Amino acid sequence: VHAFVTVTDELALRQAQKADELIATGDANSLTGIPALIKDNMCIRGIRTTCSSKMLENFVPPYDANVVERLNDCGAVIIGKANMDEFAMGSSTENSALFTTCNPWDLSRVPGGSSGGSAAGVAAGEAVYALGSDTGGSIRQPAGFCSVVGLKPTYGRVSRYGLVAFASSLDQIGPLTQDVTDCALVLNAIAGYDSRDSTLVPYPTPDYTRCLSADLGGLHIGVPKEYFVEGMQAEVATAIRTAINKLEELGAGVEWEVSLPHTPCALAVYYIIAPSE
C-alpha cells in the first residue's frame, strides 16, 4: 500500500530492547513494545521528516515532538514515518511529492488524506496504531476511507510541539487505531500539558478508557440536521442513524433536530483560515 516514507528499523530495534527491559522490571504499560507509525510531519530526533515534500527530503530534526517523547516514555516501538499529502494539504495522499499511497481494501482507490499513510498502515496491519494530524478532517476522513478509528482531540489537549504546522489554530495530533479501546489508550499516552505549546489547556488529563462504559446514561447527544447534506448516499445516512440509535439504546439522550445554521459556511471559512495561517 506504500504507507511508509521511512522505515525506522534501527530506532525500532533500540526501542524494542528498552521495551524488553521495561517488561522484565515490571514497568511496562499498555503501549510498551507496541509497533507505532508516525505521520511524517512530526519530528523524531535523528530521523528525516519530509512532510512528503521534496523541499524537506533530507531534513533531519535535532529534537523529538512532544507526542514522540510521550510514546518513548511508554516504551513504544516506532517502526516508521507515514506518507501524507505534501505539508498536509490534501485529502487523498495523491498530493505527496514522493509517491501515492493505496487503500488496503482496494488498491485502485485512495486512502484519504492528508493522514492517508497513517490510516492505510493501520488498516493493512503494518502498525497497531498510528499518529496523524487533523486540520480540517485529515485524521477523520482517511479513518473513514480505510475503516479504522480516527480521532481529532479537543484543541489544546495534545501538544503540537514538534509538529510541522499547517494552520496553527486548527491543527491537532490524534490517534488512528483498529478499535476504540486502542484509541483511548493512545490518547491517554499523548494528551497532557506541555509548556512549549502555549495553546494547551493546563488541566489534568482524564483517563479516556473510563469513557468506554456500555452505560451512556447522562450523556446528551445533539444531531445537527444540516450534517445530513444534499447528495449524501443513503447507505451512509442509514449507517449514521443506526449508530445513533445504538447510542440511544445504551442510555444516551438524543436530540435529533439540533440546528447549526452556519454549517454551509464552514468549508468556506476553513479555506480562509487555513491558507492565511
PDB file of C-alpha atoms in Angstrom:
ATOM      1  CA  VAL A   1       0.000   0.000   0.000  1.00  0.00           C
ATOM      2  CA  HIS A   2       3.082   2.269   0.178  1.00  0.00           C
ATOM      3  CA  ALA A   3       2.235   3.666   3.606  1.00  0.00           C
ATOM      4  CA  PHE A   4       5.824   4.265   4.772  1.00  0.00           C
ATOM      5  CA  VAL A   5       8.089   7.144   3.752  1.00  0.00           C
ATOM      6  CA  THR A   6      10.835   5.904   6.081  1.00  0.00           C
ATOM      7  CA  VAL A   7      11.273   2.595   7.899  1.00  0.00           C
ATOM      8  CA  THR A   8      12.954   3.350  11.230  1.00  0.00           C
ATOM      9  CA  ASP A   9      14.487  -0.076  11.705  1.00  0.00           C
ATOM     10  CA  GLU A  10      17.442   0.882  13.899  1.00  0.00           C
ATOM     11  CA  LEU A  11      15.308   3.110  16.111  1.00  0.00           C
ATOM     12  CA  ALA A  12      12.717   0.348  16.421  1.00  0.00           C
ATOM     13  CA  LEU A  13      15.349  -2.177  17.497  1.00  0.00           C
ATOM     14  CA  ARG A  14      16.658   0.179  20.193  1.00  0.00           C
ATOM     15  CA  GLN A  15      13.139   0.856  21.419  1.00  0.00           C
ATOM     16  CA  ALA A  16      12.283  -2.848  21.386  1.00  0.00           C
ATOM     17  CA  GLN A  17      15.282  -3.510  23.621  1.00  0.00           C
ATOM     18  CA  LYS A  18      14.072  -0.800  26.011  1.00  0.00           C
ATOM     19  CA  ALA A  19      10.587  -2.350  25.936  1.00  0.00           C
ATOM     20  CA  ASP A  20      12.040  -5.736  26.883  1.00  0.00           C
ATOM     21  CA  GLU A  21      13.766  -4.104  29.847  1.00  0.00           C
ATOM     22  CA  LEU A  22      10.545  -2.406  30.984  1.00  0.00           C
ATOM     23  CA  ILE A  23       8.668  -5.696  30.755  1.00  0.00           C
ATOM     24  CA  ALA A  24      11.411  -7.526  32.670  1.00  0.00           C
ATOM     25  CA  THR A  25      11.330  -4.987  35.520  1.00  0.00           C
ATOM     26  CA  GLY A  26       7.533  -4.877  35.691  1.00  0.00           C
ATOM     27  CA  ASP A  27       7.377  -1.269  34.493  1.00  0.00           C
ATOM     28  CA  ALA A  28       5.526  -1.929  31.238  1.00  0.00           C
ATOM     29  CA  ASN A  29       2.238  -0.271  30.334  1.00  0.00           C
ATOM     30  CA  SER A  30      -0.402  -0.797  27.664  1.00  0.00           C
ATOM     31  CA  LEU A  31       1.762   0.636  24.843  1.00  0.00           C
ATOM     32  CA  THR A  32       5.089  -0.944  25.779  1.00  0.00           C
ATOM     33  CA  GLY A  33       6.542  -2.832  22.816  1.00  0.00           C
ATOM     34  CA  ILE A  34       3.587  -1.996  20.546  1.00  0.00           C
ATOM     35  CA  PRO A  35       4.525  -1.019  16.942  1.00  0.00           C
ATOM     36  CA  ALA A  36       3.591   2.567  16.051  1.00  0.00           C
ATOM     37  CA  LEU A  37       3.607   4.581  12.826  1.00  0.00           C
ATOM     38  CA  ILE A  38       4.114   8.368  12.909  1.00  0.00           C
ATOM     39  CA  LYS A  39       2.879  10.781  10.246  1.00  0.00           C
ATOM     40  CA  ASP A  40       5.870  12.355   8.538  1.00  0.00           C
ATOM     41  CA  ASN A  41       5.147  15.884   9.742  1.00  0.00           C
ATOM     42  CA  MET A  42       6.126  15.084  13.343  1.00  0.00           C
ATOM     43  CA  CYS A  43       9.752  15.368  14.368  1.00  0.00           C
ATOM     44  CA  ILE A  44      11.758  12.382  15.545  1.00  0.00           C
ATOM     45  CA  ARG A  45      15.312  13.203  16.551  1.00  0.00           C
ATOM     46  CA  GLY A  46      17.794  11.833  14.035  1.00  0.00           C
ATOM     47  CA  ILE A  47      15.085  10.568  11.646  1.00  0.00           C
ATOM     48  CA  ARG A  48      14.297  12.537   8.498  1.00  0.00           C
ATOM     49  CA  THR A  49      10.992  14.379   8.494  1.00  0.00           C
ATOM     50  CA  THR A  50       9.902  15.167   4.940  1.00  0.00           C
ATOM     51  CA  CYS A  51       6.234  16.205   5.161  1.00  0.00           C
ATOM     52  CA  SER A  52       6.171  14.187   1.902  1.00  0.00           C
ATOM     53  CA  SER A  53       7.834  17.135   0.161  1.00  0.00           C
ATOM     54  CA  LYS A  54      10.958  17.280  -1.975  1.00  0.00           C
ATOM     55  CA  MET A  55      11.822  20.524  -0.158  1.00  0.00           C
ATOM     56  CA  LEU A  56      12.335  18.639   3.122  1.00  0.00           C
ATOM     57  CA  GLU A  57      13.517  15.366   1.605  1.00  0.00           C
ATOM     58  CA  ASN A  58      16.760  15.438   3.609  1.00  0.00           C
ATOM     59  CA  PHE A  59      15.656  17.371   6.705  1.00  0.00           C
ATOM     60  CA  VAL A  60      16.667  15.614   9.933  1.00  0.00           C
ATOM     61  CA  PRO A  61      15.327  17.291  13.096  1.00  0.00           C
ATOM     62  CA  PRO A  62      17.556  17.541  16.188  1.00  0.00           C
ATOM     63  CA  TYR A  63      14.671  17.023  18.628  1.00  0.00           C
ATOM     64  CA  ASP A  64      11.549  14.930  19.249  1.00  0.00           C
ATOM     65  CA  ALA A  65       7.976  16.145  19.046  1.00  0.00           C
ATOM     66  CA  ASN A  66       6.232  16.077  22.417  1.00  0.00           C
ATOM     67  CA  VAL A  67       3.975  13.210  21.317  1.00  0.00           C
ATOM     68  CA  VAL A  68       7.069  11.204  20.360  1.00  0.00           C
ATOM     69  CA  GLU A  69       8.621  11.919  23.754  1.00  0.00           C
ATOM     70  CA  ARG A  70       5.459  10.648  25.407  1.00  0.00           C
ATOM     71  CA  LEU A  71       5.419   7.463  23.326  1.00  0.00           C
ATOM     72  CA  ASN A  72       9.093   6.925  24.141  1.00  0.00           C
ATOM     73  CA  ASP A  73       8.251   7.206  27.841  1.00  0.00           C
ATOM     74  CA  CYS A  74       5.648   4.462  27.337  1.00  0.00           C
ATOM     75  CA  GLY A  75       8.175   2.126  25.729  1.00  0.00           C
ATOM     76  CA  ALA A  76       6.503   2.263  22.320  1.00  0.00           C
ATOM     77  CA  VAL A  77       8.301   0.920  19.242  1.00  0.00           C
ATOM     78  CA  ILE A  78       8.200   3.393  16.345  1.00  0.00           C
ATOM     79  CA  ILE A  79       8.625   1.430  13.126  1.00  0.00           C
ATOM     80  CA  GLY A  80       8.334   4.212  10.559  1.00  0.00           C
ATOM     81  CA  LYS A  81       7.146   7.564   9.232  1.00  0.00           C
ATOM     82  CA  ALA A  82       3.912   7.633   7.228  1.00  0.00           C
ATOM     83  CA  ASN A  83       3.236   9.130   3.817  1.00  0.00           C
ATOM     84  CA  MET A  84       0.879  12.101   3.597  1.00  0.00           C
ATOM     85  CA  ASP A  85      -0.320  14.838   1.297  1.00  0.00           C
ATOM     86  CA  GLU A  86       2.528  17.330   0.935  1.00  0.00           C
ATOM     87  CA  PHE A  87       2.606  19.584   4.022  1.00  0.00           C
ATOM     88  CA  ALA A  88      -0.782  18.042   4.949  1.00  0.00           C
ATOM     89  CA  MET A  89      -2.509  19.943   2.144  1.00  0.00           C
ATOM     90  CA  GLY A  90      -4.802  17.411   0.519  1.00  0.00           C
ATOM     91  CA  SER A  91      -7.383  14.741   1.155  1.00  0.00           C
ATOM     92  CA  SER A  92      -6.258  11.706  -0.859  1.00  0.00           C
ATOM     93  CA  THR A  93      -2.468  11.324  -0.295  1.00  0.00           C
ATOM     94  CA  GLU A  94      -2.147  11.739  -4.061  1.00  0.00           C
ATOM     95  CA  ASN A  95      -0.568  15.128  -3.320  1.00  0.00           C
ATOM     96  CA  SER A  96       2.516  13.520  -1.770  1.00  0.00           C
ATOM     97  CA  ALA A  97       5.560  14.631  -3.722  1.00  0.00           C
ATOM     98  CA  LEU A  98       7.172  11.241  -3.065  1.00  0.00           C
ATOM     99  CA  PHE A  99       4.626   8.581  -4.089  1.00  0.00           C
ATOM    100  CA  THR A 100       0.945   7.684  -3.833  1.00  0.00           C
ATOM    101  CA  THR A 101      -0.443   5.534  -1.026  1.00  0.00           C
ATOM    102  CA  CYS A 102      -3.164   2.985  -1.841  1.00  0.00           C
ATOM    103  CA  ASN A 103      -6.231   1.982   0.132  1.00  0.00           C
ATOM    104  CA  PRO A 104      -5.618  -1.515   1.583  1.00  0.00           C
ATOM    105  CA  TRP A 105      -9.238  -2.518   0.929  1.00  0.00           C
ATOM    106  CA  ASP A 106      -8.934  -1.764  -2.792  1.00  0.00           C
ATOM    107  CA  LEU A 107      -5.536  -0.820  -4.213  1.00  0.00           C
ATOM    108  CA  SER A 108      -7.180   1.101  -7.043  1.00  0.00           C
ATOM    109  CA  ARG A 109      -8.648   3.565  -4.547  1.00  0.00           C
ATOM    110  CA  VAL A 110      -7.164   6.290  -2.348  1.00  0.00           C
ATOM    111  CA  PRO A 111      -6.862   6.029   1.451  1.00  0.00           C
ATOM    112  CA  GLY A 112      -7.975   9.604   2.012  1.00  0.00           C
ATOM    113  CA  GLY A 113      -5.764  12.262   3.492  1.00  0.00           C
ATOM    114  CA  SER A 114      -3.846  14.039   4.495  1.00  0.00           C
ATOM    115  CA  SER A 115      -3.013  11.290   7.030  1.00  0.00           C
ATOM    116  CA  GLY A 116      -3.526   8.613   4.378  1.00  0.00           C
ATOM    117  CA  GLY A 117      -0.313   6.746   5.110  1.00  0.00           C
ATOM    118  CA  SER A 118      -1.190   6.528   8.806  1.00  0.00           C
ATOM    119  CA  ALA A 119      -4.690   5.197   8.084  1.00  0.00           C
ATOM    120  CA  ALA A 120      -3.521   2.773   5.397  1.00  0.00           C
ATOM    121  CA  GLY A 121      -0.708   1.426   7.569  1.00  0.00           C
ATOM    122  CA  VAL A 122      -3.102   0.623  10.412  1.00  0.00           C
ATOM    123  CA  ALA A 123      -5.771  -0.803   8.093  1.00  0.00           C
ATOM    124  CA  ALA A 124      -3.186  -3.055   6.425  1.00  0.00           C
ATOM    125  CA  GLY A 125      -1.949  -4.347   9.784  1.00  0.00           C
ATOM    126  CA  GLU A 126       1.512  -2.868   9.244  1.00  0.00           C
ATOM    127  CA  ALA A 127       1.259  -0.978  12.542  1.00  0.00           C
ATOM    128  CA  VAL A 128      -1.010  -1.443  15.537  1.00  0.00           C
ATOM    129  CA  TYR A 129      -1.659   2.289  15.734  1.00  0.00           C
ATOM    130  CA  ALA A 130      -0.536   5.500  14.105  1.00  0.00           C
ATOM    131  CA  LEU A 131      -0.445   9.201  14.821  1.00  0.00           C
ATOM    132  CA  GLY A 132      -1.901  11.652  12.337  1.00  0.00           C
ATOM    133  CA  SER A 133      -2.640  15.359  12.299  1.00  0.00           C
ATOM    134  CA  ASP A 134      -6.031  16.900  11.635  1.00  0.00           C
ATOM    135  CA  THR A 135      -6.653  20.455  10.466  1.00  0.00           C
ATOM    136  CA  GLY A 136      -9.919  20.065   8.576  1.00  0.00           C
ATOM    137  CA  GLY A 137     -10.566  16.320   8.610  1.00  0.00           C
ATOM    138  CA  SER A 138      -7.118  14.850   7.946  1.00  0.00           C
ATOM    139  CA  ILE A 139      -7.461  12.125  10.593  1.00  0.00           C
ATOM    140  CA  ARG A 140     -11.201  11.541  10.476  1.00  0.00           C
ATOM    141  CA  GLN A 141     -11.644  11.337   6.704  1.00  0.00           C
ATOM    142  CA  PRO A 142      -8.880   8.768   5.970  1.00  0.00           C
ATOM    143  CA  ALA A 143     -10.037   6.774   9.000  1.00  0.00           C
ATOM    144  CA  GLY A 144     -13.432   6.560   7.337  1.00  0.00           C
ATOM    145  CA  PHE A 145     -11.953   5.661   3.954  1.00  0.00           C
ATOM    146  CA  CYS A 146      -9.822   2.878   5.477  1.00  0.00           C
ATOM    147  CA  SER A 147     -12.356   1.620   8.052  1.00  0.00           C
ATOM    148  CA  VAL A 148     -10.252   2.367  11.134  1.00  0.00           C
ATOM    149  CA  VAL A 149     -10.884   4.560  14.177  1.00  0.00           C
ATOM    150  CA  GLY A 150      -9.623   8.125  13.926  1.00  0.00           C
ATOM    151  CA  LEU A 151      -9.999  10.900  16.491  1.00  0.00           C
ATOM    152  CA  LYS A 152      -9.217  14.609  16.372  1.00  0.00           C
ATOM    153  CA  PRO A 153      -8.797  15.512  20.057  1.00  0.00           C
ATOM    154  CA  THR A 154     -10.197  18.716  21.506  1.00  0.00           C
ATOM    155  CA  TYR A 155      -7.949  21.652  20.602  1.00  0.00           C
ATOM    156  CA  GLY A 156      -5.497  22.326  23.404  1.00  0.00           C
ATOM    157  CA  ARG A 157      -5.431  18.768  24.722  1.00  0.00           C
ATOM    158  CA  VAL A 158      -2.416  17.371  22.777  1.00  0.00           C
ATOM    159  CA  SER A 159       0.837  19.295  22.331  1.00  0.00           C
ATOM    160  CA  ARG A 160       1.714  20.484  18.822  1.00  0.00           C
ATOM    161  CA  TYR A 161       5.385  20.960  19.745  1.00  0.00           C
ATOM    162  CA  GLY A 162       7.423  19.291  17.006  1.00  0.00           C
ATOM    163  CA  LEU A 163       4.540  19.215  14.517  1.00  0.00           C
ATOM    164  CA  VAL A 164       5.214  20.985  11.219  1.00  0.00           C
ATOM    165  CA  ALA A 165       2.329  23.449  11.226  1.00  0.00           C
ATOM    166  CA  PHE A 166      -0.323  23.840   8.552  1.00  0.00           C
ATOM    167  CA  ALA A 167      -2.883  26.105  10.264  1.00  0.00           C
ATOM    168  CA  SER A 168      -1.935  26.506  13.902  1.00  0.00           C
ATOM    169  CA  SER A 169      -5.377  27.469  15.202  1.00  0.00           C
ATOM    170  CA  LEU A 170      -6.853  24.285  13.707  1.00  0.00           C
ATOM    171  CA  ASP A 171      -4.063  21.654  13.824  1.00  0.00           C
ATOM    172  CA  GLN A 172      -4.300  18.784  16.296  1.00  0.00           C
ATOM    173  CA  ILE A 173      -2.419  15.488  16.611  1.00  0.00           C
ATOM    174  CA  GLY A 174      -4.502  12.385  17.208  1.00  0.00           C
ATOM    175  CA  PRO A 175      -4.571   8.576  17.012  1.00  0.00           C
ATOM    176  CA  LEU A 176      -5.629   6.170  14.264  1.00  0.00           C
ATOM    177  CA  THR A 177      -6.299   2.666  15.575  1.00  0.00           C
ATOM    178  CA  GLN A 178      -8.075  -0.598  14.884  1.00  0.00           C
ATOM    179  CA  ASP A 179     -10.680  -0.067  17.606  1.00  0.00           C
ATOM    180  CA  VAL A 180     -11.991   2.465  20.108  1.00  0.00           C
ATOM    181  CA  THR A 181     -10.205   0.904  23.094  1.00  0.00           C
ATOM    182  CA  ASP A 182      -6.818   1.325  21.417  1.00  0.00           C
ATOM    183  CA  CYS A 183      -7.790   4.887  20.533  1.00  0.00           C
ATOM    184  CA  ALA A 184      -8.420   5.679  24.201  1.00  0.00           C
ATOM    185  CA  LEU A 185      -5.130   4.073  25.254  1.00  0.00           C
ATOM    186  CA  VAL A 186      -3.102   6.077  22.725  1.00  0.00           C
ATOM    187  CA  LEU A 187      -4.888   9.308  23.649  1.00  0.00           C
ATOM    188  CA  ASN A 188      -4.074   8.631  27.304  1.00  0.00           C
ATOM    189  CA  ALA A 189      -0.411   8.487  26.311  1.00  0.00           C
ATOM    190  CA  ILE A 190      -0.173  11.578  24.088  1.00  0.00           C
ATOM    191  CA  ALA A 191      -2.523  14.016  25.866  1.00  0.00           C
ATOM    192  CA  GLY A 192      -1.292  16.325  28.586  1.00  0.00           C
ATOM    193  CA  TYR A 193       0.194  19.708  29.352  1.00  0.00           C
ATOM    194  CA  ASP A 194       3.401  20.869  27.673  1.00  0.00           C
ATOM    195  CA  SER A 195       4.811  24.332  28.387  1.00  0.00           C
ATOM    196  CA  ARG A 196       6.288  24.506  24.878  1.00  0.00           C
ATOM    197  CA  ASP A 197       2.808  24.782  23.324  1.00  0.00           C
ATOM    198  CA  SER A 198       1.084  27.915  24.640  1.00  0.00           C
ATOM    199  CA  THR A 199      -2.325  26.789  23.343  1.00  0.00           C
ATOM    200  CA  LEU A 200      -2.552  23.782  25.670  1.00  0.00           C
ATOM    201  CA  VAL A 201      -5.086  23.898  28.488  1.00  0.00           C
ATOM    202  CA  PRO A 202      -3.467  23.446  31.931  1.00  0.00           C
ATOM    203  CA  TYR A 203      -5.990  20.901  33.176  1.00  0.00           C
ATOM    204  CA  PRO A 204      -5.485  17.311  34.349  1.00  0.00           C
ATOM    205  CA  THR A 205      -5.787  14.697  31.625  1.00  0.00           C
ATOM    206  CA  PRO A 206      -8.679  12.287  32.209  1.00  0.00           C
ATOM    207  CA  ASP A 207      -8.408   8.535  31.770  1.00  0.00           C
ATOM    208  CA  TYR A 208     -10.132   8.121  28.423  1.00  0.00           C
ATOM    209  CA  THR A 209     -10.627   4.395  28.931  1.00  0.00           C
ATOM    210  CA  ARG A 210     -13.224   5.283  31.596  1.00  0.00           C
ATOM    211  CA  CYS A 211     -15.416   6.546  28.748  1.00  0.00           C
ATOM    212  CA  LEU A 212     -15.728   3.012  27.331  1.00  0.00           C
ATOM    213  CA  SER A 213     -18.644   2.026  29.559  1.00  0.00           C
ATOM    214  CA  ALA A 214     -21.678   0.465  27.890  1.00  0.00           C
ATOM    215  CA  ASP A 215     -23.893   2.635  30.101  1.00  0.00           C
ATOM    216  CA  LEU A 216     -24.297   6.048  28.464  1.00  0.00           C
ATOM    217  CA  GLY A 217     -26.875   7.328  30.924  1.00  0.00           C
ATOM    218  CA  GLY A 218     -26.494  11.068  31.476  1.00  0.00           C
ATOM    219  CA  LEU A 219     -24.858  11.661  28.078  1.00  0.00           C
ATOM    220  CA  HIS A 220     -26.770  14.035  25.806  1.00  0.00           C
ATOM    221  CA  ILE A 221     -26.096  13.952  22.055  1.00  0.00           C
ATOM    222  CA  GLY A 222     -27.279  16.517  19.544  1.00  0.00           C
ATOM    223  CA  VAL A 223     -27.625  15.533  15.885  1.00  0.00           C
ATOM    224  CA  PRO A 224     -27.257  18.588  13.615  1.00  0.00           C
ATOM    225  CA  LYS A 225     -29.803  18.259  10.839  1.00  0.00           C
ATOM    226  CA  GLU A 226     -27.528  20.237   8.498  1.00  0.00           C
ATOM    227  CA  TYR A 227     -24.971  17.410   8.604  1.00  0.00           C
ATOM    228  CA  PHE A 228     -27.267  15.219   6.517  1.00  0.00           C
ATOM    229  CA  VAL A 229     -26.217  17.139   3.427  1.00  0.00           C
ATOM    230  CA  GLU A 230     -27.691  17.023  -0.037  1.00  0.00           C
ATOM    231  CA  GLY A 231     -26.004  14.292  -2.048  1.00  0.00           C
ATOM    232  CA  MET A 232     -25.204  12.069   0.940  1.00  0.00           C
ATOM    233  CA  GLN A 233     -25.534   8.434  -0.077  1.00  0.00           C
ATOM    234  CA  ALA A 234     -28.484   6.657   1.502  1.00  0.00           C
ATOM    235  CA  GLU A 235     -26.208   3.911   2.861  1.00  0.00           C
ATOM    236  CA  VAL A 236     -24.102   6.497   4.688  1.00  0.00           C
ATOM    237  CA  ALA A 237     -27.129   8.210   6.221  1.00  0.00           C
ATOM    238  CA  THR A 238     -28.514   4.838   7.310  1.00  0.00           C
ATOM    239  CA  ALA A 239     -25.210   3.835   8.915  1.00  0.00           C
ATOM    240  CA  ILE A 240     -25.071   7.104  10.860  1.00  0.00           C
ATOM    241  CA  ARG A 241     -28.651   6.779  12.072  1.00  0.00           C
ATOM    242  CA  THR A 242     -28.053   3.149  13.064  1.00  0.00           C
ATOM    243  CA  ALA A 243     -25.053   4.190  15.164  1.00  0.00           C
ATOM    244  CA  ILE A 244     -27.051   6.961  16.826  1.00  0.00           C
ATOM    245  CA  ASN A 245     -29.878   4.545  17.582  1.00  0.00           C
ATOM    246  CA  LYS A 246     -27.352   2.238  19.234  1.00  0.00           C
ATOM    247  CA  LEU A 247     -26.127   5.082  21.441  1.00  0.00           C
ATOM    248  CA  GLU A 248     -29.732   5.759  22.401  1.00  0.00           C
ATOM    249  CA  GLU A 249     -30.219   2.074  23.294  1.00  0.00           C
ATOM    250  CA  LEU A 250     -27.191   2.344  25.599  1.00  0.00           C
ATOM    251  CA  GLY A 251     -28.857   5.127  27.556  1.00  0.00           C
ATOM    252  CA  ALA A 252     -27.785   8.348  25.868  1.00  0.00           C
ATOM    253  CA  GLY A 253     -30.316  11.097  25.342  1.00  0.00           C
ATOM    254  CA  VAL A 254     -30.534  12.057  21.656  1.00  0.00           C
ATOM    255  CA  GLU A 255     -31.896  15.300  20.242  1.00  0.00           C
ATOM    256  CA  TRP A 256     -32.449  14.680  16.540  1.00  0.00           C
ATOM    257  CA  GLU A 257     -33.340  18.193  15.412  1.00  0.00           C
ATOM    258  CA  VAL A 258     -30.417  20.328  16.575  1.00  0.00           C
ATOM    259  CA  SER A 259     -29.697  23.125  14.120  1.00  0.00           C
ATOM    260  CA  LEU A 260     -26.274  24.593  13.307  1.00  0.00           C
ATOM    261  CA  PRO A 261     -27.379  27.074  10.647  1.00  0.00           C
ATOM    262  CA  HIS A 262     -23.879  28.258   9.738  1.00  0.00           C
ATOM    263  CA  THR A 263     -22.793  24.748   8.701  1.00  0.00           C
ATOM    264  CA  PRO A 264     -22.926  25.606   4.956  1.00  0.00           C
ATOM    265  CA  CYS A 265     -20.323  28.324   5.603  1.00  0.00           C
ATOM    266  CA  ALA A 266     -17.854  26.017   7.375  1.00  0.00           C
ATOM    267  CA  LEU A 267     -15.845  24.923   4.349  1.00  0.00           C
ATOM    268  CA  ALA A 268     -15.515  28.461   3.008  1.00  0.00           C
ATOM    269  CA  VAL A 269     -14.356  29.705   6.418  1.00  0.00           C
ATOM    270  CA  TYR A 270     -11.840  26.853   6.623  1.00  0.00           C
ATOM    271  CA  TYR A 271     -10.352  27.835   3.270  1.00  0.00           C
ATOM    272  CA  ILE A 272      -9.907  31.391   4.520  1.00  0.00           C
ATOM    273  CA  ILE A 273      -8.296  30.467   7.849  1.00  0.00           C
ATOM    274  CA  ALA A 274      -6.049  27.600   6.729  1.00  0.00           C
ATOM    275  CA  PRO A 275      -4.271  29.297   3.773  1.00  0.00           C
ATOM    276  CA  SER A 276      -3.891  32.589   5.659  1.00  0.00           C
ATOM    277  CA  GLU A 277      -2.206  30.874   8.597  1.00  0.00           C
TER     278      GLU A 277
END
